[in-house]
Protein backbone atom coordinates (compact mmCIF):
# COMPACT_ATOMS: atom_id res chain seq x y z
CA UNK A 1 0.00 0.00 0.00
CA UNK A 2 1.41 3.35 -1.06
CA UNK A 3 0.58 6.66 0.56
CA UNK A 4 -1.20 8.88 -2.00
CA UNK A 5 -2.16 12.28 -0.61
CA UNK A 6 -3.80 15.07 -2.59
CA UNK A 7 -2.63 18.52 -1.48
CA UNK A 8 -4.28 21.09 -3.79
CA UNK A 9 -6.99 21.12 -6.43
CA UNK A 10 -7.94 23.62 -9.14
CA UNK A 11 -10.04 23.58 -12.28
CA UNK A 12 -9.91 25.53 -15.55
CA UNK A 13 -11.18 25.05 -19.10
CA UNK A 14 -12.59 21.60 -18.45
CA UNK A 15 -9.52 20.20 -16.67
CA UNK A 16 -9.17 19.41 -12.96
CA UNK A 17 -5.58 19.62 -11.70
CA UNK A 18 -4.71 17.89 -8.43
CA UNK A 19 -1.27 18.07 -6.85
CA UNK A 20 -0.31 15.03 -4.80
CA UNK A 21 2.48 13.17 -3.11
CA UNK A 22 2.94 9.42 -3.34
CA UNK A 23 5.42 8.10 -0.80
CA UNK A 24 6.67 11.72 -0.52
CA UNK A 25 7.32 12.03 -4.28
CA UNK A 26 5.48 15.12 -5.63
CA UNK A 27 3.27 14.79 -8.68
CA UNK A 28 0.21 16.13 -10.45
CA UNK A 29 -2.91 14.42 -11.80
CA UNK A 30 -5.04 16.02 -14.52
CA UNK A 31 -8.61 14.76 -15.05
CA UNK A 32 -11.74 15.79 -16.99
CA UNK A 33 -13.78 18.37 -15.06
CA UNK A 34 -17.02 16.93 -16.45
CA UNK A 35 -17.03 13.56 -14.79
CA UNK A 36 -13.69 13.54 -12.97
CA UNK A 37 -14.94 10.49 -11.08
CA UNK A 38 -15.83 8.53 -14.24
CA UNK A 39 -13.69 5.55 -15.20
CA UNK A 40 -11.19 6.46 -17.92
CA UNK A 41 -7.79 5.32 -19.18
CA UNK A 42 -4.62 6.67 -17.58
CA UNK A 43 -1.49 8.05 -19.26
CA UNK A 44 1.67 8.41 -17.20
CA UNK A 45 4.20 10.95 -18.45
CA UNK A 46 7.92 11.53 -17.88
CA UNK A 47 9.38 15.03 -18.20
CA UNK A 48 12.64 16.04 -19.85
CA UNK A 49 15.98 16.64 -18.19
CA UNK A 50 16.23 19.87 -16.24
CA UNK A 51 12.44 20.30 -16.31
CA UNK A 52 9.66 19.39 -13.88
CA UNK A 53 6.18 17.91 -13.58
CA UNK A 54 4.36 21.15 -14.51
CA UNK A 55 6.66 22.22 -17.34
CA UNK A 56 4.56 23.71 -20.18
CA UNK A 57 5.24 20.63 -22.31
CA UNK A 58 3.74 18.40 -19.60
CA UNK A 59 0.74 20.62 -18.95
CA UNK A 60 0.11 21.05 -22.67
CA UNK A 61 0.25 17.34 -23.45
CA UNK A 62 -1.95 16.58 -20.46
CA UNK A 63 -4.56 19.09 -21.59
CA UNK A 64 -4.67 17.50 -25.05
CA UNK A 65 -5.24 14.05 -23.56
CA UNK A 66 -7.83 15.21 -21.03
CA UNK A 67 -9.89 17.47 -23.29
CA UNK A 68 -9.37 15.43 -26.45
CA UNK A 69 -9.81 11.90 -25.09
CA UNK A 70 -11.24 12.20 -21.58
CA UNK A 71 -8.18 10.49 -20.09
CA UNK A 72 -6.51 10.93 -16.71
CA UNK A 73 -2.86 12.03 -16.93
CA UNK A 74 -0.18 11.97 -14.23
CA UNK A 75 3.49 12.86 -13.89
CA UNK A 76 5.90 13.05 -10.95
CA UNK A 77 9.08 15.06 -10.51
CA UNK A 78 12.09 12.93 -11.38
CA UNK A 79 14.79 12.55 -8.71
CA UNK A 80 16.73 15.80 -8.34
CA UNK A 81 14.16 17.75 -10.38
CA UNK A 82 11.29 20.10 -9.69
CA UNK A 83 10.34 20.17 -6.02
CA UNK A 84 12.80 17.41 -5.13
CA UNK A 85 16.20 18.27 -3.64
CA UNK A 86 19.40 17.63 -5.53
CA UNK A 87 21.96 15.26 -4.06
CA UNK A 88 25.72 15.72 -4.24
CA UNK A 89 25.67 13.20 -7.10
CA UNK A 90 23.13 15.33 -8.98
CA UNK A 91 25.22 18.47 -8.52
CA UNK A 92 28.40 16.75 -9.70
CA UNK A 93 26.79 15.36 -12.85
CA UNK A 94 25.13 18.66 -13.73
CA UNK A 95 28.41 20.52 -13.23
CA UNK A 96 30.17 18.01 -15.50
CA UNK A 97 27.48 18.48 -18.15
CA UNK A 98 27.85 22.26 -18.09
CA UNK A 99 31.65 21.92 -18.25
CA UNK A 100 31.45 19.67 -21.32
CA UNK A 101 28.93 21.99 -22.96
CA UNK A 102 31.15 25.02 -22.40
CA UNK A 103 34.16 23.15 -23.77
CA UNK A 104 32.27 21.99 -26.86
CA UNK A 105 32.63 18.34 -25.87
CA UNK A 106 29.95 15.68 -26.53
CA UNK A 107 27.19 15.73 -23.93
CA UNK A 108 25.89 12.25 -24.69
CA UNK A 109 28.15 10.17 -22.45
CA UNK A 110 27.35 12.34 -19.43
CA UNK A 111 23.61 12.48 -20.09
CA UNK A 112 23.40 8.73 -20.70
CA UNK A 113 25.27 7.96 -17.48
CA UNK A 114 23.28 10.42 -15.36
CA UNK A 115 19.90 9.47 -16.82
CA UNK A 116 20.64 5.80 -16.23
CA UNK A 117 21.27 6.60 -12.57
CA UNK A 118 18.01 8.58 -12.36
CA UNK A 119 16.08 5.76 -14.03
CA UNK A 120 17.24 3.27 -11.41
CA UNK A 121 15.65 5.52 -8.79
CA UNK A 122 12.58 6.56 -10.79
CA UNK A 123 11.33 3.21 -12.12
CA UNK A 124 10.20 1.90 -8.70
CA UNK A 125 8.68 5.34 -8.04
CA UNK A 126 6.61 5.09 -11.21
CA UNK A 127 5.51 1.59 -10.27
CA UNK A 128 4.42 2.91 -6.86
CA UNK A 129 2.63 5.79 -8.62
CA UNK A 130 0.72 3.37 -10.83
CA UNK A 131 -0.16 1.18 -7.86
CA UNK A 132 -1.54 4.19 -5.97
CA UNK A 133 -3.47 5.71 -8.87
CA UNK A 134 -5.13 2.41 -9.75
CA UNK A 135 -6.66 2.39 -6.29
CA UNK A 136 -8.68 5.50 -7.23
CA UNK A 137 -12.24 4.65 -8.31
CA UNK A 138 -11.99 6.91 -11.37
CA UNK A 139 -8.99 4.92 -12.67
CA UNK A 140 -9.23 1.39 -11.27
CA UNK A 141 -6.90 -1.56 -11.66
CA UNK A 142 -8.31 -3.02 -14.88
CA UNK A 143 -8.15 -0.06 -17.28
CA UNK A 144 -5.58 0.57 -20.02
CA UNK A 145 -2.48 2.60 -19.17
CA UNK A 146 -0.12 4.46 -21.49
CA UNK A 147 3.29 6.06 -21.04
CA UNK A 148 4.59 9.20 -22.79
CA UNK A 149 8.12 10.48 -22.30
CA UNK A 150 10.71 12.11 -24.58
CA UNK A 151 14.42 12.70 -23.86
CA UNK A 152 14.95 11.91 -20.14
CA UNK A 153 11.33 10.75 -20.13
CA UNK A 154 12.49 8.00 -22.51
CA UNK A 155 15.51 7.16 -20.35
CA UNK A 156 13.14 6.53 -17.44
CA UNK A 157 10.25 5.21 -19.50
CA UNK A 158 11.98 2.44 -21.44
CA UNK A 159 13.11 0.49 -18.35
CA UNK A 160 9.78 1.27 -16.67
CA UNK A 161 7.69 -0.05 -19.57
CA UNK A 162 10.03 -3.04 -19.95
CA UNK A 163 9.39 -3.94 -16.31
CA UNK A 164 5.69 -3.06 -16.18
CA UNK A 165 3.13 -5.37 -17.86
CA UNK A 166 0.28 -2.95 -17.11
CA UNK A 167 1.41 -0.52 -19.83
CA UNK A 168 -0.66 -0.84 -23.02
CA UNK A 169 1.17 1.57 -25.38
CA UNK A 170 4.00 4.10 -25.21
CA UNK A 171 5.46 7.15 -26.93
CA UNK A 172 9.25 7.59 -26.73
CA UNK A 173 11.98 9.44 -28.56
CA UNK A 174 15.18 11.45 -28.70
CA UNK A 175 17.63 9.42 -26.66
CA UNK A 176 20.80 7.41 -27.11
CA UNK A 177 20.61 3.60 -27.39
CA UNK A 178 23.65 2.87 -25.18
CA UNK A 179 21.91 1.53 -22.05
CA UNK A 180 18.34 1.47 -23.35
CA UNK A 181 18.58 -0.91 -26.32
CA UNK A 182 18.62 -4.07 -24.18
CA UNK A 183 15.55 -2.90 -22.27
CA UNK A 184 13.83 -1.90 -25.51
CA UNK A 185 14.21 -5.48 -26.74
CA UNK A 186 11.88 -6.52 -23.90
CA UNK A 187 9.08 -4.15 -24.99
CA UNK A 188 6.36 -5.53 -27.27
CA UNK A 189 3.50 -3.04 -26.82
CA UNK A 190 2.73 -0.56 -29.62
CA UNK A 191 5.29 2.24 -29.82
CA UNK A 192 5.44 5.67 -31.44
CA UNK A 193 8.99 7.06 -31.61
CA UNK A 194 10.11 10.64 -32.34
CA UNK A 195 13.47 11.45 -33.90
CA UNK A 196 14.98 14.76 -35.01
CA UNK A 197 16.97 14.29 -38.23
CA UNK A 198 19.38 17.15 -37.51
CA UNK A 199 19.82 16.53 -33.77
CA UNK A 200 23.15 18.02 -32.74
CA UNK A 201 23.50 15.62 -29.79
CA UNK A 202 22.00 12.31 -30.92
CA UNK A 203 23.14 11.06 -34.33
CA UNK A 204 20.68 9.64 -36.83
CA UNK A 205 22.35 6.25 -36.48
CA UNK A 206 21.96 6.32 -32.69
CA UNK A 207 18.31 7.35 -32.85
CA UNK A 208 17.52 4.69 -35.44
CA UNK A 209 19.36 2.05 -33.41
CA UNK A 210 17.14 2.66 -30.39
CA UNK A 211 13.98 2.57 -32.51
CA UNK A 212 15.13 -0.65 -34.16
CA UNK A 213 15.74 -2.31 -30.77
CA UNK A 214 12.05 -2.32 -29.74
CA UNK A 215 10.48 -5.77 -30.17
CA UNK A 216 7.03 -4.29 -30.80
CA UNK A 217 5.17 -5.64 -33.82
CA UNK A 218 3.54 -2.23 -34.16
CA UNK A 219 6.02 0.62 -33.95
CA UNK A 220 5.98 3.89 -35.87
CA UNK A 221 9.00 6.13 -36.49
CA UNK A 222 8.27 9.85 -36.73
CA UNK A 223 11.24 11.72 -38.21
CA UNK A 224 11.29 15.49 -38.57
CA UNK A 225 13.95 17.87 -39.78
CA UNK A 226 15.35 20.13 -37.10
CA UNK A 227 17.64 20.19 -34.11
CA UNK A 228 17.26 18.55 -30.71
CA UNK A 229 14.86 21.10 -29.22
CA UNK A 230 12.84 21.63 -32.39
CA UNK A 231 10.45 18.67 -32.17
CA UNK A 232 7.30 19.95 -33.93
CA UNK A 233 4.30 20.57 -31.73
CA UNK A 234 2.10 18.59 -34.11
CA UNK A 235 3.84 15.44 -32.88
CA UNK A 236 1.90 15.93 -29.64
CA UNK A 237 -1.33 15.76 -31.63
CA UNK A 238 -0.11 12.56 -33.26
CA UNK A 239 0.68 11.05 -29.87
CA UNK A 240 -2.83 11.86 -28.65
CA UNK A 241 -4.34 10.06 -31.65
CA UNK A 242 -1.98 7.13 -30.99
CA UNK A 243 -3.16 6.81 -27.39
CA UNK A 244 -6.80 7.20 -28.44
CA UNK A 245 -6.37 4.21 -30.77
CA UNK A 246 -4.70 1.99 -28.23
CA UNK A 247 -6.32 3.03 -24.95
CA UNK A 248 -9.77 3.84 -26.28
CA UNK A 249 -11.34 7.27 -26.66
CA UNK A 250 -12.44 9.65 -29.38
CA UNK A 251 -10.21 12.62 -30.18
CA UNK A 252 -12.21 15.85 -30.31
CA UNK A 253 -11.43 18.95 -32.33
CA UNK A 254 -9.63 20.48 -29.35
CA UNK A 255 -6.89 17.86 -29.66
mmCIF file of C-alpha atoms in Angstrom:
data_model
loop_
_atom_site.group_PDB
_atom_site.id
_atom_site.type_symbol
_atom_site.label_atom_id
_atom_site.label_comp_id
_atom_site.label_asym_id
_atom_site.label_seq_id
_atom_site.Cartn_x
_atom_site.Cartn_y
_atom_site.Cartn_z
ATOM 1 C CA UNK A 1 0.000 0.000 0.000
ATOM 2 C CA UNK A 2 1.415 3.350 -1.057
ATOM 3 C CA UNK A 3 0.575 6.664 0.558
ATOM 4 C CA UNK A 4 -1.203 8.883 -1.996
ATOM 5 C CA UNK A 5 -2.158 12.280 -0.610
ATOM 6 C CA UNK A 6 -3.800 15.068 -2.593
ATOM 7 C CA UNK A 7 -2.631 18.518 -1.481
ATOM 8 C CA UNK A 8 -4.281 21.086 -3.786
ATOM 9 C CA UNK A 9 -6.992 21.123 -6.428
ATOM 10 C CA UNK A 10 -7.937 23.625 -9.136
ATOM 11 C CA UNK A 11 -10.044 23.584 -12.280
ATOM 12 C CA UNK A 12 -9.914 25.532 -15.547
ATOM 13 C CA UNK A 13 -11.183 25.048 -19.096
ATOM 14 C CA UNK A 14 -12.589 21.601 -18.449
ATOM 15 C CA UNK A 15 -9.522 20.199 -16.669
ATOM 16 C CA UNK A 16 -9.168 19.406 -12.963
ATOM 17 C CA UNK A 17 -5.583 19.624 -11.704
ATOM 18 C CA UNK A 18 -4.713 17.886 -8.434
ATOM 19 C CA UNK A 19 -1.270 18.067 -6.850
ATOM 20 C CA UNK A 20 -0.314 15.028 -4.802
ATOM 21 C CA UNK A 21 2.484 13.170 -3.112
ATOM 22 C CA UNK A 22 2.941 9.424 -3.340
ATOM 23 C CA UNK A 23 5.418 8.099 -0.798
ATOM 24 C CA UNK A 24 6.665 11.716 -0.516
ATOM 25 C CA UNK A 25 7.318 12.026 -4.277
ATOM 26 C CA UNK A 26 5.476 15.123 -5.632
ATOM 27 C CA UNK A 27 3.270 14.794 -8.681
ATOM 28 C CA UNK A 28 0.211 16.130 -10.451
ATOM 29 C CA UNK A 29 -2.915 14.424 -11.799
ATOM 30 C CA UNK A 30 -5.043 16.023 -14.523
ATOM 31 C CA UNK A 31 -8.609 14.763 -15.049
ATOM 32 C CA UNK A 32 -11.737 15.791 -16.988
ATOM 33 C CA UNK A 33 -13.782 18.370 -15.056
ATOM 34 C CA UNK A 34 -17.015 16.932 -16.452
ATOM 35 C CA UNK A 35 -17.026 13.557 -14.790
ATOM 36 C CA UNK A 36 -13.688 13.540 -12.970
ATOM 37 C CA UNK A 37 -14.943 10.489 -11.082
ATOM 38 C CA UNK A 38 -15.830 8.533 -14.237
ATOM 39 C CA UNK A 39 -13.692 5.552 -15.196
ATOM 40 C CA UNK A 40 -11.193 6.461 -17.917
ATOM 41 C CA UNK A 41 -7.785 5.323 -19.176
ATOM 42 C CA UNK A 42 -4.616 6.667 -17.579
ATOM 43 C CA UNK A 43 -1.493 8.055 -19.260
ATOM 44 C CA UNK A 44 1.674 8.415 -17.201
ATOM 45 C CA UNK A 45 4.203 10.946 -18.454
ATOM 46 C CA UNK A 46 7.917 11.533 -17.882
ATOM 47 C CA UNK A 47 9.384 15.028 -18.203
ATOM 48 C CA UNK A 48 12.641 16.045 -19.852
ATOM 49 C CA UNK A 49 15.981 16.637 -18.193
ATOM 50 C CA UNK A 50 16.230 19.869 -16.238
ATOM 51 C CA UNK A 51 12.439 20.299 -16.314
ATOM 52 C CA UNK A 52 9.658 19.393 -13.877
ATOM 53 C CA UNK A 53 6.181 17.908 -13.582
ATOM 54 C CA UNK A 54 4.360 21.148 -14.513
ATOM 55 C CA UNK A 55 6.655 22.223 -17.339
ATOM 56 C CA UNK A 56 4.559 23.708 -20.181
ATOM 57 C CA UNK A 57 5.238 20.625 -22.309
ATOM 58 C CA UNK A 58 3.741 18.399 -19.605
ATOM 59 C CA UNK A 59 0.739 20.625 -18.948
ATOM 60 C CA UNK A 60 0.110 21.048 -22.669
ATOM 61 C CA UNK A 61 0.246 17.341 -23.451
ATOM 62 C CA UNK A 62 -1.954 16.575 -20.457
ATOM 63 C CA UNK A 63 -4.561 19.091 -21.589
ATOM 64 C CA UNK A 64 -4.672 17.501 -25.049
ATOM 65 C CA UNK A 65 -5.240 14.051 -23.558
ATOM 66 C CA UNK A 66 -7.834 15.208 -21.026
ATOM 67 C CA UNK A 67 -9.892 17.466 -23.287
ATOM 68 C CA UNK A 68 -9.374 15.425 -26.446
ATOM 69 C CA UNK A 69 -9.811 11.905 -25.093
ATOM 70 C CA UNK A 70 -11.242 12.204 -21.583
ATOM 71 C CA UNK A 71 -8.182 10.491 -20.090
ATOM 72 C CA UNK A 72 -6.506 10.934 -16.714
ATOM 73 C CA UNK A 73 -2.857 12.030 -16.932
ATOM 74 C CA UNK A 74 -0.184 11.972 -14.228
ATOM 75 C CA UNK A 75 3.490 12.856 -13.893
ATOM 76 C CA UNK A 76 5.899 13.048 -10.951
ATOM 77 C CA UNK A 77 9.077 15.057 -10.507
ATOM 78 C CA UNK A 78 12.092 12.933 -11.376
ATOM 79 C CA UNK A 79 14.787 12.553 -8.711
ATOM 80 C CA UNK A 80 16.732 15.799 -8.340
ATOM 81 C CA UNK A 81 14.163 17.754 -10.385
ATOM 82 C CA UNK A 82 11.287 20.104 -9.685
ATOM 83 C CA UNK A 83 10.336 20.171 -6.015
ATOM 84 C CA UNK A 84 12.796 17.409 -5.131
ATOM 85 C CA UNK A 85 16.202 18.268 -3.638
ATOM 86 C CA UNK A 86 19.403 17.631 -5.535
ATOM 87 C CA UNK A 87 21.960 15.261 -4.061
ATOM 88 C CA UNK A 88 25.722 15.722 -4.237
ATOM 89 C CA UNK A 89 25.672 13.205 -7.104
ATOM 90 C CA UNK A 90 23.132 15.330 -8.979
ATOM 91 C CA UNK A 91 25.223 18.474 -8.517
ATOM 92 C CA UNK A 92 28.399 16.749 -9.699
ATOM 93 C CA UNK A 93 26.786 15.356 -12.849
ATOM 94 C CA UNK A 94 25.127 18.662 -13.728
ATOM 95 C CA UNK A 95 28.411 20.519 -13.229
ATOM 96 C CA UNK A 96 30.169 18.015 -15.497
ATOM 97 C CA UNK A 97 27.476 18.478 -18.155
ATOM 98 C CA UNK A 98 27.855 22.259 -18.087
ATOM 99 C CA UNK A 99 31.647 21.915 -18.251
ATOM 100 C CA UNK A 100 31.445 19.666 -21.321
ATOM 101 C CA UNK A 101 28.934 21.988 -22.963
ATOM 102 C CA UNK A 102 31.145 25.022 -22.397
ATOM 103 C CA UNK A 103 34.158 23.151 -23.773
ATOM 104 C CA UNK A 104 32.274 21.995 -26.858
ATOM 105 C CA UNK A 105 32.634 18.342 -25.869
ATOM 106 C CA UNK A 106 29.954 15.682 -26.529
ATOM 107 C CA UNK A 107 27.186 15.730 -23.928
ATOM 108 C CA UNK A 108 25.891 12.250 -24.691
ATOM 109 C CA UNK A 109 28.154 10.174 -22.451
ATOM 110 C CA UNK A 110 27.350 12.339 -19.433
ATOM 111 C CA UNK A 111 23.609 12.480 -20.090
ATOM 112 C CA UNK A 112 23.403 8.732 -20.702
ATOM 113 C CA UNK A 113 25.265 7.960 -17.476
ATOM 114 C CA UNK A 114 23.278 10.422 -15.359
ATOM 115 C CA UNK A 115 19.903 9.475 -16.823
ATOM 116 C CA UNK A 116 20.641 5.797 -16.233
ATOM 117 C CA UNK A 117 21.272 6.604 -12.574
ATOM 118 C CA UNK A 118 18.013 8.580 -12.363
ATOM 119 C CA UNK A 119 16.078 5.765 -14.034
ATOM 120 C CA UNK A 120 17.240 3.270 -11.407
ATOM 121 C CA UNK A 121 15.645 5.515 -8.787
ATOM 122 C CA UNK A 122 12.579 6.560 -10.792
ATOM 123 C CA UNK A 123 11.333 3.208 -12.117
ATOM 124 C CA UNK A 124 10.195 1.904 -8.702
ATOM 125 C CA UNK A 125 8.680 5.343 -8.036
ATOM 126 C CA UNK A 126 6.610 5.094 -11.213
ATOM 127 C CA UNK A 127 5.512 1.594 -10.265
ATOM 128 C CA UNK A 128 4.424 2.914 -6.860
ATOM 129 C CA UNK A 129 2.627 5.788 -8.616
ATOM 130 C CA UNK A 130 0.723 3.369 -10.833
ATOM 131 C CA UNK A 131 -0.164 1.178 -7.859
ATOM 132 C CA UNK A 132 -1.540 4.192 -5.971
ATOM 133 C CA UNK A 133 -3.466 5.706 -8.874
ATOM 134 C CA UNK A 134 -5.128 2.412 -9.750
ATOM 135 C CA UNK A 135 -6.661 2.393 -6.289
ATOM 136 C CA UNK A 136 -8.678 5.498 -7.229
ATOM 137 C CA UNK A 137 -12.242 4.649 -8.306
ATOM 138 C CA UNK A 138 -11.986 6.910 -11.371
ATOM 139 C CA UNK A 139 -8.995 4.916 -12.669
ATOM 140 C CA UNK A 140 -9.232 1.387 -11.268
ATOM 141 C CA UNK A 141 -6.896 -1.561 -11.663
ATOM 142 C CA UNK A 142 -8.307 -3.024 -14.878
ATOM 143 C CA UNK A 143 -8.150 -0.063 -17.279
ATOM 144 C CA UNK A 144 -5.579 0.568 -20.021
ATOM 145 C CA UNK A 145 -2.476 2.597 -19.172
ATOM 146 C CA UNK A 146 -0.120 4.464 -21.494
ATOM 147 C CA UNK A 147 3.289 6.057 -21.038
ATOM 148 C CA UNK A 148 4.586 9.202 -22.794
ATOM 149 C CA UNK A 149 8.121 10.478 -22.300
ATOM 150 C CA UNK A 150 10.708 12.106 -24.584
ATOM 151 C CA UNK A 151 14.423 12.701 -23.855
ATOM 152 C CA UNK A 152 14.947 11.914 -20.140
ATOM 153 C CA UNK A 153 11.334 10.747 -20.131
ATOM 154 C CA UNK A 154 12.489 8.003 -22.510
ATOM 155 C CA UNK A 155 15.510 7.157 -20.348
ATOM 156 C CA UNK A 156 13.136 6.532 -17.444
ATOM 157 C CA UNK A 157 10.249 5.210 -19.504
ATOM 158 C CA UNK A 158 11.979 2.439 -21.440
ATOM 159 C CA UNK A 159 13.107 0.487 -18.353
ATOM 160 C CA UNK A 160 9.784 1.274 -16.670
ATOM 161 C CA UNK A 161 7.687 -0.046 -19.566
ATOM 162 C CA UNK A 162 10.028 -3.041 -19.952
ATOM 163 C CA UNK A 163 9.387 -3.940 -16.306
ATOM 164 C CA UNK A 164 5.688 -3.058 -16.178
ATOM 165 C CA UNK A 165 3.126 -5.374 -17.856
ATOM 166 C CA UNK A 166 0.282 -2.953 -17.113
ATOM 167 C CA UNK A 167 1.413 -0.516 -19.831
ATOM 168 C CA UNK A 168 -0.656 -0.840 -23.023
ATOM 169 C CA UNK A 169 1.169 1.567 -25.379
ATOM 170 C CA UNK A 170 3.997 4.104 -25.212
ATOM 171 C CA UNK A 171 5.464 7.147 -26.934
ATOM 172 C CA UNK A 172 9.253 7.587 -26.733
ATOM 173 C CA UNK A 173 11.983 9.441 -28.561
ATOM 174 C CA UNK A 174 15.185 11.450 -28.700
ATOM 175 C CA UNK A 175 17.632 9.423 -26.661
ATOM 176 C CA UNK A 176 20.801 7.413 -27.113
ATOM 177 C CA UNK A 177 20.614 3.599 -27.394
ATOM 178 C CA UNK A 178 23.648 2.867 -25.177
ATOM 179 C CA UNK A 179 21.911 1.527 -22.051
ATOM 180 C CA UNK A 180 18.342 1.471 -23.353
ATOM 181 C CA UNK A 181 18.581 -0.913 -26.315
ATOM 182 C CA UNK A 182 18.620 -4.071 -24.184
ATOM 183 C CA UNK A 183 15.552 -2.902 -22.268
ATOM 184 C CA UNK A 184 13.834 -1.899 -25.514
ATOM 185 C CA UNK A 185 14.211 -5.480 -26.737
ATOM 186 C CA UNK A 186 11.877 -6.519 -23.901
ATOM 187 C CA UNK A 187 9.079 -4.154 -24.991
ATOM 188 C CA UNK A 188 6.356 -5.529 -27.274
ATOM 189 C CA UNK A 189 3.500 -3.037 -26.821
ATOM 190 C CA UNK A 190 2.729 -0.558 -29.625
ATOM 191 C CA UNK A 191 5.294 2.242 -29.821
ATOM 192 C CA UNK A 192 5.438 5.671 -31.439
ATOM 193 C CA UNK A 193 8.985 7.063 -31.609
ATOM 194 C CA UNK A 194 10.110 10.640 -32.342
ATOM 195 C CA UNK A 195 13.474 11.452 -33.900
ATOM 196 C CA UNK A 196 14.982 14.761 -35.010
ATOM 197 C CA UNK A 197 16.972 14.295 -38.229
ATOM 198 C CA UNK A 198 19.384 17.154 -37.511
ATOM 199 C CA UNK A 199 19.820 16.526 -33.772
ATOM 200 C CA UNK A 200 23.153 18.019 -32.737
ATOM 201 C CA UNK A 201 23.503 15.623 -29.792
ATOM 202 C CA UNK A 202 22.000 12.306 -30.922
ATOM 203 C CA UNK A 203 23.142 11.056 -34.326
ATOM 204 C CA UNK A 204 20.680 9.636 -36.833
ATOM 205 C CA UNK A 205 22.351 6.255 -36.481
ATOM 206 C CA UNK A 206 21.957 6.319 -32.691
ATOM 207 C CA UNK A 207 18.308 7.348 -32.846
ATOM 208 C CA UNK A 208 17.516 4.691 -35.443
ATOM 209 C CA UNK A 209 19.364 2.046 -33.414
ATOM 210 C CA UNK A 210 17.144 2.660 -30.393
ATOM 211 C CA UNK A 211 13.984 2.569 -32.509
ATOM 212 C CA UNK A 212 15.130 -0.654 -34.160
ATOM 213 C CA UNK A 213 15.735 -2.307 -30.774
ATOM 214 C CA UNK A 214 12.052 -2.325 -29.741
ATOM 215 C CA UNK A 215 10.483 -5.766 -30.166
ATOM 216 C CA UNK A 216 7.032 -4.292 -30.799
ATOM 217 C CA UNK A 217 5.166 -5.643 -33.816
ATOM 218 C CA UNK A 218 3.545 -2.234 -34.163
ATOM 219 C CA UNK A 219 6.016 0.621 -33.951
ATOM 220 C CA UNK A 220 5.985 3.893 -35.874
ATOM 221 C CA UNK A 221 9.005 6.132 -36.490
ATOM 222 C CA UNK A 222 8.273 9.851 -36.735
ATOM 223 C CA UNK A 223 11.242 11.716 -38.208
ATOM 224 C CA UNK A 224 11.285 15.488 -38.575
ATOM 225 C CA UNK A 225 13.946 17.875 -39.783
ATOM 226 C CA UNK A 226 15.353 20.132 -37.097
ATOM 227 C CA UNK A 227 17.639 20.188 -34.106
ATOM 228 C CA UNK A 228 17.259 18.549 -30.707
ATOM 229 C CA UNK A 229 14.864 21.097 -29.222
ATOM 230 C CA UNK A 230 12.842 21.630 -32.395
ATOM 231 C CA UNK A 231 10.453 18.666 -32.169
ATOM 232 C CA UNK A 232 7.302 19.953 -33.931
ATOM 233 C CA UNK A 233 4.300 20.571 -31.734
ATOM 234 C CA UNK A 234 2.099 18.586 -34.107
ATOM 235 C CA UNK A 235 3.838 15.441 -32.881
ATOM 236 C CA UNK A 236 1.903 15.927 -29.644
ATOM 237 C CA UNK A 237 -1.333 15.765 -31.632
ATOM 238 C CA UNK A 238 -0.112 12.557 -33.258
ATOM 239 C CA UNK A 239 0.681 11.055 -29.866
ATOM 240 C CA UNK A 240 -2.834 11.862 -28.650
ATOM 241 C CA UNK A 241 -4.339 10.059 -31.652
ATOM 242 C CA UNK A 242 -1.979 7.128 -30.986
ATOM 243 C CA UNK A 243 -3.163 6.814 -27.386
ATOM 244 C CA UNK A 244 -6.798 7.203 -28.444
ATOM 245 C CA UNK A 245 -6.369 4.213 -30.773
ATOM 246 C CA UNK A 246 -4.696 1.987 -28.233
ATOM 247 C CA UNK A 247 -6.317 3.027 -24.951
ATOM 248 C CA UNK A 248 -9.772 3.841 -26.283
ATOM 249 C CA UNK A 249 -11.337 7.270 -26.663
ATOM 250 C CA UNK A 250 -12.438 9.653 -29.380
ATOM 251 C CA UNK A 251 -10.207 12.618 -30.184
ATOM 252 C CA UNK A 252 -12.213 15.848 -30.306
ATOM 253 C CA UNK A 253 -11.430 18.950 -32.332
ATOM 254 C CA UNK A 254 -9.631 20.482 -29.348
ATOM 255 C CA UNK A 255 -6.890 17.862 -29.661
#
